[in-house]
PDB file of C-alpha atoms in Angstrom:
ATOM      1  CA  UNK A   1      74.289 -91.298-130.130  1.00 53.00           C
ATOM      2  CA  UNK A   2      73.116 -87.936-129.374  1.00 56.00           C
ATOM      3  CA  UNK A   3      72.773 -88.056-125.593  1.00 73.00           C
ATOM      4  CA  UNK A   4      75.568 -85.877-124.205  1.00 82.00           C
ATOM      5  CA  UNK A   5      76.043 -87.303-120.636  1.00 83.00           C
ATOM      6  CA  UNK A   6      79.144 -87.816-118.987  1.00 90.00           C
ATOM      7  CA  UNK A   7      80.527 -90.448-117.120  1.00 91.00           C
ATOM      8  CA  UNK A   8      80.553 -88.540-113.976  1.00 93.00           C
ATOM      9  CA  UNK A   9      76.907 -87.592-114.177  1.00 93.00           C
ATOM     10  CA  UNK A  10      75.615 -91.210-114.941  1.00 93.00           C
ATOM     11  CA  UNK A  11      77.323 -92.518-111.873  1.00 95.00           C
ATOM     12  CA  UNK A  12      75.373 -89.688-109.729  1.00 95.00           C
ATOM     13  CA  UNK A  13      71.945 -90.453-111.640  1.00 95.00           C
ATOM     14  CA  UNK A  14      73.198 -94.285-110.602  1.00 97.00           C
ATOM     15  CA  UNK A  15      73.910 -93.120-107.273  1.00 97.00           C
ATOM     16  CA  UNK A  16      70.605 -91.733-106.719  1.00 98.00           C
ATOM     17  CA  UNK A  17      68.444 -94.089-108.345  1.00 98.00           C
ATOM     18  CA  UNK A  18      70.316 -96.660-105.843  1.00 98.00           C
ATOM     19  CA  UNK A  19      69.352 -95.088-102.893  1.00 98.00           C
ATOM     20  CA  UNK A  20      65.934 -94.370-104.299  1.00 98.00           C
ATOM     21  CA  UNK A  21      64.853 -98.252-105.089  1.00 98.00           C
ATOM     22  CA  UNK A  22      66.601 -98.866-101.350  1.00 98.00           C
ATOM     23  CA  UNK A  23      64.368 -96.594 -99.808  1.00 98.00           C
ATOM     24  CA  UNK A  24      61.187 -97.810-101.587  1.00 98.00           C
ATOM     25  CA  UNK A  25      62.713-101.471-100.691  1.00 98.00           C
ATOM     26  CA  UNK A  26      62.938-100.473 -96.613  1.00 98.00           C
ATOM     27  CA  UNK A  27      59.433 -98.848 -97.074  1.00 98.00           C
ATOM     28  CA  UNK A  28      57.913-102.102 -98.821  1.00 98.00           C
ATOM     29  CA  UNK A  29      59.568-104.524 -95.593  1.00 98.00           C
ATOM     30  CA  UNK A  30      58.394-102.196 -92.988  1.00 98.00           C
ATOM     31  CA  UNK A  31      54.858-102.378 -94.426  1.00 97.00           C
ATOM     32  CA  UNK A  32      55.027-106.141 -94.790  1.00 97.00           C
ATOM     33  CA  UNK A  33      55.859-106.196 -91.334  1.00 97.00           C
ATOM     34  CA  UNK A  34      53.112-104.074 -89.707  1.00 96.00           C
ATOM     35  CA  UNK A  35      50.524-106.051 -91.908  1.00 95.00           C
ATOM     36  CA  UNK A  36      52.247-109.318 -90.275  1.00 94.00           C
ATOM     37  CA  UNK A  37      52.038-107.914 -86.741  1.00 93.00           C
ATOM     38  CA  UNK A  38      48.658-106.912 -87.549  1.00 91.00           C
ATOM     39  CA  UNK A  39      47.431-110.232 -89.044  1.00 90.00           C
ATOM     40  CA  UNK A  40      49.072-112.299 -85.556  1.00 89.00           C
ATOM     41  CA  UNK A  41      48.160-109.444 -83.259  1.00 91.00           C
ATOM     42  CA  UNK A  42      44.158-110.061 -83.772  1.00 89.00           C
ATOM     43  CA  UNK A  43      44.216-114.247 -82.765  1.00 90.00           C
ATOM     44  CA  UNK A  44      46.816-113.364 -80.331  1.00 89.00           C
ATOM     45  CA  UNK A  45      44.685-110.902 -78.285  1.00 90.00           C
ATOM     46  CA  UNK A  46      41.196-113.456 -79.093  1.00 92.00           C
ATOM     47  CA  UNK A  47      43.505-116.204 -77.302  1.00 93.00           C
ATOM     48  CA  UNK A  48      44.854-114.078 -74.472  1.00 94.00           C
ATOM     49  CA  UNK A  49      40.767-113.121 -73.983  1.00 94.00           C
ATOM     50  CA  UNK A  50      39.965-117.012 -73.931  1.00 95.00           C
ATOM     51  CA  UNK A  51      42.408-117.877 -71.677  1.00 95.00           C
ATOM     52  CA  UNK A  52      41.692-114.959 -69.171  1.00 95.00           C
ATOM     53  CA  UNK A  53      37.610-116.151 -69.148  1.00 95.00           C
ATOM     54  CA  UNK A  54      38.701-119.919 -68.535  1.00 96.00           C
ATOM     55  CA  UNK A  55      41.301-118.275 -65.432  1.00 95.00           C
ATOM     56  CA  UNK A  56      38.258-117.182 -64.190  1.00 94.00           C
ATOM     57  CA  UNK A  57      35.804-120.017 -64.658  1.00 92.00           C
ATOM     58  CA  UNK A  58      38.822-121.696 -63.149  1.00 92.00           C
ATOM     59  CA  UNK A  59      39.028-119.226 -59.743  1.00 91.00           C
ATOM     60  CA  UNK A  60      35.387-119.902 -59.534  1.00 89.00           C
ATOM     61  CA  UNK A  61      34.969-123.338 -59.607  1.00 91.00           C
ATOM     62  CA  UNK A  62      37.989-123.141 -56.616  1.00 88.00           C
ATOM     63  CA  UNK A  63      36.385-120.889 -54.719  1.00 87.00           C
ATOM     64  CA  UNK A  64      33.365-122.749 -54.933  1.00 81.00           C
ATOM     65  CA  UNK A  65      34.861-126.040 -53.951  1.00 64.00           C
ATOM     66  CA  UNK A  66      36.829-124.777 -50.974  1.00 50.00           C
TER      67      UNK A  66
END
């Protein structure tokens, strides 16, 4: 069929290729990932900020009722 490759070099090309599409596979997950930390990081630190301004409306209206 005119292509002259052997056996032994196909399974290296396969070999390669293999670890290639794993890489790019490990590389896609780990930028799913930081885009999902990113997307829960932002209402995570907006609720943290709530709840430390109602902790101190809280300690005020305490101190002002003691």
């Amino acid at each position: 069929m005119g292509c002259d490759v052997s056996i032994k070099e196909l399974d290296s090309l396969l070999a390669m290729l293999s670890e290639k599409k794993r890489k790019m596979e490990q590389e896609e997950s780990e930028r799913n990932m930081k885009i999902l930390t990113d997307f829960l990081y932002c209402p995570r630190k907006q609720k943290i900020n709530e709840l430390n301004e109602v902790q101190t409306d809280l300690q005020f209206v305490k101190d002002g009722t003691v």
